XYZ file of C-alpha atoms in Angstrom:
753
model
C -47.243 -26.017 -6.342
C -44.906 -25.078 -3.358
C -41.732 -27.369 -2.786
C -41.674 -29.371 0.447
C -41.044 -27.497 3.370
C -37.925 -29.760 4.236
C -36.061 -28.729 0.860
C -36.913 -24.840 1.135
C -35.709 -25.007 4.704
C -32.571 -26.796 3.451
C -31.835 -24.377 0.814
C -32.519 -21.446 3.205
C -29.272 -22.387 4.714
C -27.351 -18.815 4.672
C -24.191 -20.458 3.494
C -25.624 -22.603 0.618
C -27.776 -19.564 -0.386
C -24.608 -17.581 -0.677
C -22.987 -19.863 -3.171
C -26.424 -20.018 -4.958
C -26.578 -16.196 -5.401
C -22.895 -16.281 -6.473
C -23.591 -18.856 -9.167
C -26.721 -16.824 -10.380
C -24.600 -13.828 -10.823
C -22.252 -16.014 -12.926
C -25.148 -16.322 -15.496
C -24.885 -12.503 -16.108
C -20.885 -12.274 -15.670
C -19.667 -15.537 -17.115
C -20.910 -16.218 -20.785
C -20.306 -19.922 -20.487
C -23.262 -20.679 -18.259
C -26.669 -20.550 -19.698
C -28.967 -22.004 -17.122
C -28.950 -23.265 -13.463
C -31.346 -25.706 -11.658
C -31.540 -25.484 -7.751
C -32.756 -28.591 -5.912
C -33.523 -30.599 -8.923
C -36.115 -33.487 -8.493
C -35.228 -37.090 -8.179
C -31.832 -38.711 -8.715
C -30.471 -35.323 -9.977
C -31.016 -33.707 -6.491
C -28.949 -36.516 -4.619
C -26.242 -34.998 -2.738
C -25.884 -31.692 -4.562
C -27.467 -28.256 -4.112
C -27.555 -27.231 -7.712
C -26.300 -27.862 -11.068
C -25.582 -25.499 -13.944
C -25.398 -26.003 -17.699
C -22.906 -24.657 -20.125
C -23.300 -23.418 -23.613
C -21.873 -26.882 -24.894
C -24.349 -28.761 -22.784
C -22.007 -29.839 -20.118
C -23.183 -29.961 -16.483
C -21.435 -28.882 -13.361
C -22.739 -30.377 -10.132
C -22.151 -28.489 -6.793
C -22.101 -29.942 -3.186
C -21.958 -27.461 -0.582
C -21.323 -27.951 3.160
C -21.136 -25.071 5.437
C -18.492 -26.814 7.809
C -17.178 -29.999 9.297
C -17.561 -29.705 13.145
C -14.584 -31.776 13.910
C -12.199 -29.822 11.691
C -10.818 -30.500 8.337
C -12.909 -32.592 5.758
C -10.722 -35.588 5.342
C -11.242 -38.119 2.706
C -12.588 -40.555 5.229
C -15.192 -38.219 6.476
C -16.357 -37.348 2.955
C -16.447 -41.034 1.969
C -18.536 -41.810 5.306
C -22.005 -43.220 4.865
C -24.749 -40.731 5.475
C -27.784 -42.884 4.721
C -28.671 -46.306 3.995
C -27.507 -47.589 0.549
C -24.077 -46.534 0.691
C -24.520 -42.632 0.021
C -21.701 -40.329 0.889
C -20.886 -36.862 0.065
C -18.090 -38.145 -2.163
C -19.950 -40.935 -3.702
C -22.968 -38.605 -4.576
C -20.493 -36.155 -6.428
C -18.574 -39.108 -8.279
C -21.765 -40.641 -9.386
C -22.805 -37.324 -10.968
C -19.722 -37.062 -12.952
C -19.325 -40.417 -14.242
C -21.019 -39.310 -17.468
C -18.502 -36.563 -18.145
C -19.843 -34.026 -16.006
C -17.863 -31.633 -13.587
C -18.071 -31.557 -9.828
C -17.571 -28.774 -7.208
C -17.204 -29.287 -3.496
C -17.693 -26.009 -1.392
C -17.235 -25.418 2.045
C -16.089 -23.090 4.838
C -13.974 -25.748 6.224
C -10.999 -26.965 4.141
C -10.713 -30.293 2.343
C -7.047 -30.606 2.084
C -6.629 -34.078 1.116
C -9.250 -33.804 -1.626
C -8.010 -30.520 -2.815
C -4.391 -31.817 -3.167
C -5.310 -35.100 -4.962
C -7.584 -33.067 -7.509
C -4.736 -30.722 -8.184
C -2.192 -33.527 -8.759
C -4.530 -35.356 -11.092
C -5.310 -32.078 -13.218
C -1.614 -31.581 -13.324
C -0.915 -35.150 -14.602
C -1.253 -36.005 -18.270
C -1.892 -39.817 -17.565
C -2.700 -42.167 -14.760
C 0.701 -43.311 -14.747
C 2.021 -39.725 -14.082
C -0.396 -39.355 -11.266
C 0.608 -42.458 -9.625
C 4.249 -41.100 -9.585
C 2.846 -37.722 -8.250
C 1.102 -39.314 -5.209
C 3.869 -42.141 -4.596
C 5.916 -39.864 -2.502
C 3.009 -39.359 0.002
C 1.940 -42.322 1.922
C -1.022 -40.397 3.132
C -2.262 -39.198 -0.213
C -1.586 -42.538 -1.845
C -3.573 -44.350 0.909
C -6.418 -42.095 0.835
C -6.470 -42.540 -3.063
C -6.016 -46.320 -3.181
C -8.432 -46.752 -0.200
C -11.853 -44.801 -0.114
C -11.711 -43.014 -3.495
C -10.972 -46.131 -5.493
C -13.443 -48.186 -3.480
C -16.122 -45.612 -4.459
C -15.138 -45.406 -8.131
C -14.388 -49.067 -8.768
C -10.568 -48.931 -10.101
C -7.803 -46.518 -10.069
C -8.451 -45.327 -13.522
C -11.897 -44.417 -13.032
C -10.792 -42.554 -9.772
C -8.078 -40.670 -11.547
C -10.691 -39.435 -14.134
C -13.119 -38.424 -11.357
C -10.371 -36.472 -9.429
C -9.496 -34.483 -12.912
C -13.075 -33.445 -12.807
C -13.572 -32.284 -9.335
C -12.633 -28.963 -7.830
C -12.645 -28.013 -4.181
C -13.388 -24.326 -2.834
C -12.815 -23.187 0.621
C -14.366 -19.892 1.538
C -15.900 -18.895 5.079
C -19.134 -17.385 5.391
C -17.902 -13.605 6.022
C -15.521 -13.921 3.202
C -18.178 -15.241 0.837
C -20.835 -12.552 1.889
C -18.228 -10.012 1.192
C -17.102 -11.208 -2.293
C -20.720 -11.731 -3.336
C -21.741 -8.153 -2.304
C -18.894 -6.638 -3.948
C -19.831 -8.555 -7.177
C -23.428 -7.187 -6.911
C -21.957 -3.776 -6.422
C -19.854 -3.874 -9.535
C -22.670 -5.448 -11.747
C -25.874 -3.782 -11.004
C -27.297 -0.052 -10.581
C -30.839 1.141 -9.669
C -32.931 2.200 -12.503
C -32.241 5.749 -11.511
C -28.605 5.483 -11.674
C -27.787 5.356 -7.944
C -25.502 2.491 -6.617
C -27.514 -0.633 -5.308
C -27.614 -1.555 -1.650
C -25.724 -4.796 -2.144
C -27.259 -6.753 0.811
C -30.627 -5.939 -0.269
C -29.828 -7.068 -3.803
C -28.319 -10.264 -2.644
C -31.404 -11.019 -0.316
C -33.468 -10.438 -3.356
C -31.648 -12.859 -5.473
C -31.728 -15.435 -2.856
C -35.559 -15.044 -2.622
C -35.905 -15.554 -6.310
C -33.872 -18.582 -6.158
C -36.134 -20.004 -3.472
C -39.084 -19.255 -5.591
C -37.404 -21.300 -8.578
C -36.490 -24.427 -6.686
C -36.572 -27.306 -9.341
C -37.067 -25.049 -12.275
C -34.415 -24.104 -14.759
C -33.386 -20.507 -14.158
C -32.003 -18.683 -17.169
C -30.249 -15.055 -17.389
C -33.324 -13.791 -18.931
C -35.564 -14.726 -16.268
C -33.184 -13.646 -13.411
C -32.686 -10.107 -15.083
C -36.366 -9.740 -15.678
C -37.149 -10.492 -12.098
C -34.431 -7.869 -11.155
C -35.957 -5.218 -13.448
C -39.300 -5.624 -11.761
C -37.527 -4.482 -8.517
C -35.825 -1.535 -10.101
C -32.193 -3.140 -10.388
C -30.505 -3.010 -13.980
C -27.282 -4.666 -14.827
C -24.202 -2.771 -15.554
C -21.571 -4.734 -17.012
C -18.216 -3.098 -16.494
C -15.983 -5.226 -18.599
C -15.045 -4.369 -22.049
C -13.861 -1.391 -23.781
C -16.765 1.029 -23.739
C -17.483 4.030 -21.511
C -15.677 2.739 -18.221
C -12.540 2.414 -20.319
C -12.853 5.924 -21.340
C -13.439 6.943 -17.720
C -10.162 5.187 -16.682
C -8.198 6.715 -19.535
C -9.582 10.177 -18.551
C -8.305 9.788 -14.862
C -4.937 8.414 -16.171
C -4.602 11.483 -18.602
C -5.518 14.073 -15.857
C -2.629 12.429 -13.752
C -0.251 12.235 -16.442
C -1.002 15.875 -17.676
C -0.064 17.137 -14.067
C 3.121 15.285 -14.252
C 3.999 16.682 -17.591
C 3.465 20.192 -16.571
C 6.494 20.054 -14.198
C 8.747 18.158 -16.365
C 12.217 19.301 -16.098
C 13.034 20.982 -19.671
C 9.443 19.816 -20.551
C 11.004 16.414 -21.381
C 11.010 13.006 -19.470
C 13.970 11.885 -17.818
C 13.879 7.926 -18.481
C 14.255 6.234 -15.140
C 15.454 2.657 -15.030
C 13.163 2.100 -12.149
C 10.073 2.349 -14.374
C 11.074 -0.629 -16.391
C 12.268 -2.630 -13.291
C 8.630 -1.936 -11.801
C 6.869 -3.420 -14.933
C 9.023 -6.407 -14.703
C 8.065 -6.954 -11.250
C 4.428 -6.195 -11.699
C 3.936 -8.414 -14.791
C 6.584 -11.103 -14.877
C 6.969 -11.708 -11.055
C 3.299 -11.028 -10.202
C 4.252 -8.908 -7.182
C 3.093 -5.544 -6.180
C 5.823 -2.729 -6.074
C 6.480 -0.001 -3.461
C 8.306 2.994 -4.846
C 10.088 4.800 -2.192
C 12.349 7.531 -1.491
C 12.657 11.022 0.081
C 10.509 13.939 -0.880
C 10.994 15.234 -4.646
C 12.906 12.172 -5.782
C 10.837 11.501 -8.733
C 8.418 8.690 -7.397
C 5.555 10.494 -9.248
C 7.487 10.636 -12.537
C 8.486 6.896 -12.369
C 4.672 5.886 -11.569
C 3.806 7.945 -14.608
C 6.439 6.291 -16.997
C 5.053 2.907 -15.502
C 1.441 3.986 -16.574
C 2.825 4.836 -20.149
C 4.559 1.326 -20.337
C 1.606 -0.586 -19.162
C -0.624 1.211 -21.558
C 1.563 0.737 -24.351
C 1.490 -3.168 -23.566
C -2.323 -3.093 -23.349
C -2.465 -3.852 -19.599
C -5.286 -2.020 -17.948
C -4.182 0.432 -15.198
C -5.811 3.092 -12.938
C -3.983 5.672 -10.908
C -5.333 7.243 -7.595
C -3.684 10.014 -5.675
C -4.370 9.579 -1.941
C -3.472 13.237 -1.053
C -6.494 14.236 -3.073
C -8.813 12.378 -0.809
C -11.068 14.484 1.757
C -13.686 13.700 4.408
C -16.312 12.771 1.891
C -14.112 9.692 0.730
C -15.025 7.611 3.630
C -15.333 4.201 1.688
C -13.687 2.734 -1.507
C -16.950 3.252 -3.394
C -17.220 6.877 -2.539
C -13.457 7.238 -3.772
C -14.435 5.877 -7.159
C -17.899 7.642 -7.593
C -16.758 10.931 -6.511
C -14.151 10.585 -9.369
C -16.849 9.680 -12.118
C -16.322 5.950 -11.829
C -19.296 3.706 -11.462
C -17.824 1.757 -8.598
C -14.587 1.762 -6.340
C -11.339 2.209 -8.394
C -10.248 -1.503 -7.493
C -13.820 -2.768 -8.640
C -14.000 -0.648 -11.484
C -10.430 -1.777 -12.715
C -10.873 -5.372 -11.886
C -14.181 -5.845 -13.728
C -12.855 -3.772 -16.795
C -9.760 -6.041 -16.987
C -11.720 -9.204 -16.446
C -8.994 -11.981 -16.786
C -6.343 -9.699 -18.015
C -3.505 -8.677 -15.623
C -4.143 -5.054 -14.377
C -2.337 -2.378 -11.856
C -3.862 -0.303 -9.424
C -1.449 2.718 -9.106
C -1.745 4.459 -5.769
C 0.423 7.547 -5.502
C 1.032 9.631 -2.521
C 0.649 6.864 -0.156
C 2.354 8.723 2.665
C -0.822 11.102 2.846
C -2.014 8.285 5.033
C 1.014 8.182 7.266
C 0.543 9.196 10.950
C 3.783 11.271 10.513
C 2.585 13.669 7.668
C -1.175 12.856 8.772
C -2.668 14.678 5.741
C -5.436 11.961 5.255
C -5.618 9.733 8.308
C -9.439 9.612 7.710
C -8.875 7.730 4.491
C -7.354 4.603 6.037
C -10.966 2.845 6.076
C -11.249 3.459 2.468
C -7.741 2.687 1.492
C -8.126 -0.809 3.714
C -11.196 -1.533 1.675
C -9.506 -1.007 -1.460
C -6.871 -3.489 -0.473
C -9.500 -5.913 0.425
C -11.004 -5.465 -2.882
C -7.988 -6.181 -4.912
C -7.828 -9.540 -3.316
C -10.849 -10.506 -5.189
C -8.939 -10.088 -8.728
C -6.006 -12.443 -8.725
C -4.499 -10.761 -11.696
C -4.416 -7.586 -10.137
C -1.494 -5.879 -8.625
C -0.710 -2.669 -6.973
C 2.109 0.008 -7.624
C 2.499 2.261 -4.580
C 4.636 5.281 -4.139
C 5.676 6.499 -0.632
C 8.227 8.670 1.099
C 10.873 6.644 2.987
C 10.437 8.642 6.113
C 6.773 7.974 6.445
C 7.130 4.334 5.421
C 9.691 3.477 8.088
C 7.824 5.779 10.933
C 4.220 4.589 10.336
C 3.625 1.243 11.753
C 0.765 0.358 9.349
C 2.601 1.495 6.119
C 5.655 -0.264 7.577
C 3.889 -3.657 7.963
C 2.180 -3.258 4.439
C 5.544 -2.856 2.852
C 7.280 -5.601 4.812
C 5.310 -8.510 3.279
C 8.086 -9.474 0.823
C 6.330 -12.375 -0.647
C 3.700 -10.007 -2.191
C 5.369 -6.498 -2.265
C 8.793 -5.781 -3.625
C 10.266 -2.435 -2.307
C 12.127 -0.417 -4.931
C 14.127 2.666 -3.584
C 14.174 5.538 -6.323
C 17.854 6.346 -7.302
C 19.292 9.573 -7.337
C 19.930 11.490 -10.741
C 23.480 10.574 -11.805
C 26.002 13.355 -12.816
C 25.727 12.943 -16.400
C 21.840 13.079 -16.295
C 22.069 16.431 -14.286
C 24.771 17.860 -16.497
C 22.677 17.041 -19.685
C 19.434 18.660 -18.119
C 21.450 21.901 -17.237
C 23.099 22.054 -20.459
C 19.800 21.689 -22.318
C 18.602 24.766 -20.412
C 21.758 26.776 -21.478
C 23.432 27.102 -18.139
C 26.939 26.509 -17.675
C 27.070 23.429 -15.497
C 30.752 23.526 -15.068
C 30.372 26.389 -12.647
C 28.602 24.144 -10.314
C 30.608 22.323 -7.527
C 30.225 18.714 -6.303
C 28.101 19.554 -3.338
C 25.769 21.401 -5.577
C 25.554 18.813 -7.996
C 24.731 16.344 -5.108
C 21.771 18.647 -4.240
C 20.539 18.691 -7.739
C 20.468 14.799 -7.704
C 16.957 15.218 -6.345
C 14.661 15.879 -9.214
C 12.468 18.392 -7.620
C 15.623 20.420 -6.562
C 16.887 20.281 -10.046
C 13.347 21.432 -11.290
C 13.438 24.452 -8.855
C 17.087 25.276 -9.919
C 16.274 25.197 -13.588
C 13.111 27.034 -13.148
C 14.831 29.816 -11.056
C 17.683 30.026 -13.406
C 15.662 31.618 -16.313
C 16.033 34.895 -14.430
C 19.979 34.565 -14.025
C 22.535 32.834 -12.009
C 21.592 31.136 -8.846
C 23.888 30.746 -5.971
C 22.862 27.937 -3.442
C 24.423 25.706 -0.731
C 21.249 23.981 0.341
C 17.848 22.964 -0.819
C 16.509 25.793 1.333
C 18.443 28.343 -0.925
C 16.850 26.843 -4.095
C 13.278 27.111 -2.607
C 14.046 30.671 -1.503
C 15.195 31.521 -5.112
C 12.104 29.797 -6.480
C 9.935 31.766 -4.154
C 11.806 35.176 -5.278
C 11.359 34.410 -8.722
C 7.629 33.312 -8.578
C 6.886 36.251 -6.850
C 8.160 38.474 -9.508
C 6.560 36.647 -12.376
C 3.233 36.331 -10.694
C 3.062 39.935 -9.660
C 4.097 41.017 -13.116
C 1.281 38.923 -14.488
C -1.183 39.947 -11.946
C -0.290 43.668 -12.456
C -0.323 43.789 -8.581
C 2.509 44.350 -6.190
C 3.048 42.564 -2.864
C 0.222 40.398 -3.726
C 2.264 36.988 -3.965
C 2.838 36.433 -0.247
C -0.743 37.452 0.566
C -2.282 35.094 -1.911
C 0.057 32.163 -0.882
C -0.602 32.723 2.878
C -4.426 32.573 2.112
C -4.090 29.363 0.347
C -1.831 28.034 3.098
C -3.982 29.155 5.960
C -7.034 27.496 4.184
C -5.192 24.085 3.878
C -4.047 24.326 7.267
C -7.473 25.011 8.808
C -8.944 22.272 6.725
C -6.069 19.973 7.728
C -5.760 18.814 3.863
C -3.521 19.658 1.014
C -6.406 20.844 -1.034
C -8.715 23.793 -0.648
C -12.008 25.075 -2.339
C -11.210 27.380 -5.299
C -13.213 30.247 -3.643
C -10.807 30.709 -0.916
C -8.650 32.736 -3.243
C -11.688 34.908 -4.773
C -10.019 37.961 -3.415
C -6.972 37.094 -5.385
C -8.332 36.182 -8.725
C -5.683 37.831 -10.867
C -2.937 36.198 -8.639
C -4.684 32.784 -8.718
C -4.666 32.997 -12.583
C -1.106 33.837 -12.630
C -0.060 31.514 -10.169
C -1.721 28.689 -12.201
C -0.181 30.050 -15.431
C 3.361 29.850 -13.575
C 2.501 25.988 -12.559
C 2.762 27.010 -8.945
C -0.786 25.931 -8.295
C -3.064 23.366 -9.888
C -6.933 23.623 -9.994
C -9.157 20.675 -10.718
C -12.879 20.150 -9.904
C -13.249 23.403 -8.138
C -10.327 22.506 -5.816
C -6.985 24.132 -5.708
C -3.504 22.877 -4.416
C 0.162 23.585 -4.714
C 2.347 22.025 -7.473
C 3.989 19.969 -4.888
C 3.572 19.174 -1.401
C 6.986 20.145 -0.424
C 6.236 23.637 -1.729
C 3.329 23.771 0.662
C 5.426 22.697 3.624
C 7.978 25.442 2.631
C 5.304 28.328 2.074
C 3.563 27.534 5.243
C 6.623 27.435 7.380
C 7.825 30.670 5.812
C 4.708 32.505 6.275
C 4.375 31.236 9.780
C 7.855 32.601 10.554
C 7.256 35.745 8.590
C 4.417 36.726 10.915
C 6.764 36.045 14.026
C 4.416 33.328 15.168
C 5.503 31.358 18.144
C 5.329 27.424 17.301
C 4.837 26.338 20.952
C 2.256 29.002 21.770
C 0.249 28.264 18.335
C 0.155 24.429 19.374
C -0.702 24.934 22.850
C -3.929 27.041 21.715
C -4.567 24.329 19.084
C -6.050 20.770 19.295
C -2.757 19.497 18.136
C -4.157 17.045 15.745
C -2.175 14.751 13.531
C -1.948 17.233 10.669
C 0.079 19.540 12.798
C 2.879 16.999 12.971
C 4.110 17.730 9.288
C 3.751 21.638 9.983
C 5.932 21.348 13.116
C 8.498 19.343 10.974
C 8.846 21.943 8.286
C 8.901 24.875 10.716
C 11.914 23.258 12.293
C 13.467 22.366 9.148
C 12.857 25.983 7.784
C 14.651 27.504 10.911
C 17.505 24.698 10.910
C 18.306 25.534 7.295
C 19.209 29.251 8.029
C 22.326 30.098 10.002
C 20.801 33.501 10.921
C 17.688 31.556 12.800
C 19.972 29.051 14.436
C 19.452 30.388 18.024
C 15.659 30.510 17.420
C 15.719 26.956 16.092
C 17.467 25.537 19.115
C 15.178 27.569 21.514
C 12.102 26.321 19.562
C 13.425 22.738 19.613
C 13.804 22.950 23.457
C 10.489 24.429 24.083
C 8.602 21.955 22.040
C 10.226 19.037 23.827
C 10.095 20.640 27.365
C 6.538 22.145 27.254
C 3.913 20.146 29.539
C 1.195 21.486 26.986
C 2.615 19.714 23.921
C 1.138 16.381 23.267
C 3.404 13.545 23.200
C 2.814 12.518 19.553
C 4.071 15.877 18.506
C 7.215 15.421 20.785
C 7.605 11.949 19.396
C 7.604 13.329 15.774
C 10.210 15.764 16.739
C 12.377 13.150 18.289
C 11.767 10.858 15.159
C 12.671 13.707 12.791
C 16.032 14.453 14.747
C 16.759 10.837 14.341
C 16.501 10.901 10.596
C 18.655 13.905 10.131
C 21.708 13.166 7.966
C 23.769 15.768 9.541
C 22.947 16.219 13.300
C 25.008 18.501 15.382
C 26.340 18.800 18.871
C 24.155 21.623 19.886
C 20.892 19.713 19.007
C 22.401 16.739 21.202
C 22.800 19.195 24.016
C 19.165 20.168 23.728
C 18.008 16.752 24.071
C 20.495 15.630 26.617
C 19.435 18.311 28.940
C 15.875 17.136 28.875
C 16.289 13.873 30.896
C 13.397 14.792 33.135
C 10.914 15.587 30.480
C 11.893 13.006 27.940
C 13.119 10.110 30.097
C 14.263 6.946 28.019
C 12.369 8.605 24.846
C 15.568 10.734 24.099
C 17.683 7.687 23.212
C 15.487 6.975 20.317
C 17.201 10.002 18.676
C 20.508 8.290 18.452
C 19.509 4.694 18.151
C 20.924 2.613 15.046
C 22.139 6.038 13.476
C 25.670 6.186 12.126
C 25.307 10.089 11.979
C 24.557 10.504 15.452
C 27.111 7.875 16.510
C 29.663 10.213 14.918
C 28.433 13.357 16.776
C 28.429 11.606 20.068
C 32.060 10.356 19.482
C 33.260 13.770 18.626
C 31.696 15.031 22.022
C 33.535 12.037 23.821
C 29.975 10.925 24.970
C 30.864 7.214 24.473
C 33.868 7.362 26.595
C 32.022 9.060 29.317
C 29.082 6.656 29.179
C 31.360 3.523 29.368
C 32.795 4.800 32.628
C 29.437 5.593 34.088
C 26.984 3.496 36.102
C 25.970 0.001 35.196
C 22.766 1.077 33.585
C 24.295 3.814 31.452
C 27.158 1.333 30.354
C 24.594 -1.318 29.253
C 22.615 1.276 27.355
C 25.766 2.392 25.539
C 26.582 -1.071 24.868
C 23.107 -1.794 23.174
C 23.369 1.557 21.314
C 26.905 0.541 19.859
C 25.528 -2.814 18.951
C 22.576 -1.700 16.860
C 23.066 -3.089 13.392
C 23.751 -0.261 11.149
C 25.851 1.560 13.605
C 27.968 -1.928 14.611
C 28.344 -2.569 10.838
C 29.696 0.889 9.729
C 31.666 1.784 12.792
C 32.795 -1.501 14.488
C 36.309 -0.208 14.048
C 35.537 2.743 16.558
C 33.473 0.421 18.710
C 36.361 -2.035 19.305
C 38.829 0.728 20.199
C 36.066 1.931 22.785
C 35.602 -1.394 24.290
C 39.051 -3.033 23.978
C 40.298 -1.494 27.294
C 37.752 -3.168 29.329
C 38.912 -6.613 28.325
C 39.394 -8.676 31.716
C 37.854 -5.732 33.820
C 34.962 -7.663 35.388
C 32.400 -10.482 34.920
C 29.934 -7.914 33.953
C 32.093 -6.641 31.277
C 32.918 -10.036 30.096
C 29.068 -10.651 29.501
C 28.978 -7.343 27.733
C 32.014 -8.114 25.368
C 30.493 -11.424 24.710
C 27.228 -9.948 23.759
C 28.600 -7.232 21.584
C 31.096 -9.392 19.691
C 28.549 -12.067 18.999
C 26.030 -9.622 17.666
C 28.403 -8.390 14.931
C 30.939 -11.206 14.491
C 31.790 -12.223 11.004
C 30.467 -9.037 9.288
C 32.644 -6.247 10.892
C 35.892 -4.520 10.471
C 39.383 -6.071 10.832
C 39.662 -4.426 13.987
C 36.878 -6.018 15.406
C 37.839 -9.285 14.221
C 41.194 -8.987 16.074
C 39.659 -8.091 19.025
C 37.180 -11.137 18.940
C 40.226 -13.311 18.116
C 41.879 -11.862 21.251
C 38.752 -12.462 23.276
C 38.836 -16.104 22.264
C 42.571 -16.319 23.028
C 42.145 -14.990 26.601
C 38.918 -17.242 27.308
C 36.471 -14.371 27.298
C 34.507 -15.994 24.700
C 34.542 -19.517 26.190
């Protein structure tokens, strides 16, 4: 016989229906529950939407209210009579739990007072301790000794009732997303295809409506789903899913191991520190540093340590994503997982701590623009991680991209949830030991060369190349050149073909450039099969799943720039004839870096730099990339500033971003006497110079120089009094003795009054 229309309509409320579906999913996913009854008949139904029974026979009653129109659910509102006979939301729930049952109040509107009282009650071992916990809050104490004690009869009964109550606050959109995410993780169609989570959710809700008043068990529920071609897929446990996770992690670790220096890992302190933060502090970690500094190796060591400790982890490289990875689910299923990486790991780990490892985060950067299309899938992954309270994320990202990309910078700036961990350089003892293990005389290397080799990638290039004899180098560009020449000889010897190396490399670079991605289909090198095999043997390229890539992104950058310039291509002409998509940004940067690193190309570099910044056909995002790149240079030169300075008409105020808060650029401008001339210019230029000198890094590192520049202007004018006042107050207390002396002098003469 159908239930009364009013009851069915009541349960048809979308918000209540979502909690009902969530509860039914618990039958499958949480073994402590054995049955659920929705809209029971008689007193059992008073004030609650459903109750469920545990294996021990205990009951758990659920009261669900979508929202409180006037705002927060106060204790007074919850205790307010809703019908004759003294019934109220709170009274109905407390009556249910008088017999030892549990109670749950769920709403899209928060019930802060009730939640605070229940948490303090559960944290107390006795009524006496609870009284102490609420004594400091007149509001909570008043709510407890007022409405709650009135409903329960005495304070002891009220304390017991609060210990048995839980409050859940979740709005409808969040609840819908969580429920459908659970559906995706728990079920598959009978043919193995992923489910439509919305369709399955509605199917479950319809099943609940059909079973109002009846006891619903897991068997009856699964039988109903099977009738619609939906089958359960429990991900938790150590079965096939664990093997899939292990396989992906092993593939990643094998790639890392192929490029180990001397085929041995260099223990990095950051790996142990990262594990401590992830597991003991319960925060995510952002590994950051320049390209080639060993972030991936640190991540690999973290994965090993987590695995040894039995902590489930899953690694994902964002530079491997392509246009088909348009959702988190696709990212997972295209890599052989039953669901998205976050859901797969979360369901596999259950209540255990787990770590999702995301390498090459900079692939999403607007600066590198390697995988801009993957932002939607990435954000979906982050959202999914939120559903697993014990899951943390280990990121690895290049510092330049982290600082220049607003979205990445915002992600890393949440200090309450993410700890940033810079990767340190290799110390001299480690470098010397690695070189000695290779049989090379380390003593012959200068201090400058050892500093270059403190970047692990550079050390790898050096040791790999030194197999053929002594390598002279004064820059990282020299190391890449030597590596290129060495691998050219090796590959052409193995392939049995001369002059094939540059052509094979160019083919792969062109394919990646045209596709605007860091991987290319294996077939693009079909005309160079022997060379492809030799390049793989020499660990220059890596092939997987019919795709191919270079061993390191930095080598792609180098190889593209070398081939581009070898063909005598014009960078500006190439860009003007192109759509200038974001992917071109990194290529522009690498061509400039290639030219800049070679003294014989200095004139061409400066002319290219000028043409890029001046040409009207170059889109602004490219020009901004060039300006940001110039800003990041550790060793800027006077002739580079002369190029920028001469383009006032084309760049306007943007040219000042090159020198803003850069100590290196401050020094260059000081050598050129620009600060002195600007302080004698018009008011706008003076004010700009003062702001630039007051930037935090510059002021902290060069306040002695700044004090000498501005001291002559004491007592010059009211305008200068204001400038000196601002500048000294900006940095007073953490600057040089010279600046402190100037500040004291300004106090003495009344300037700072």
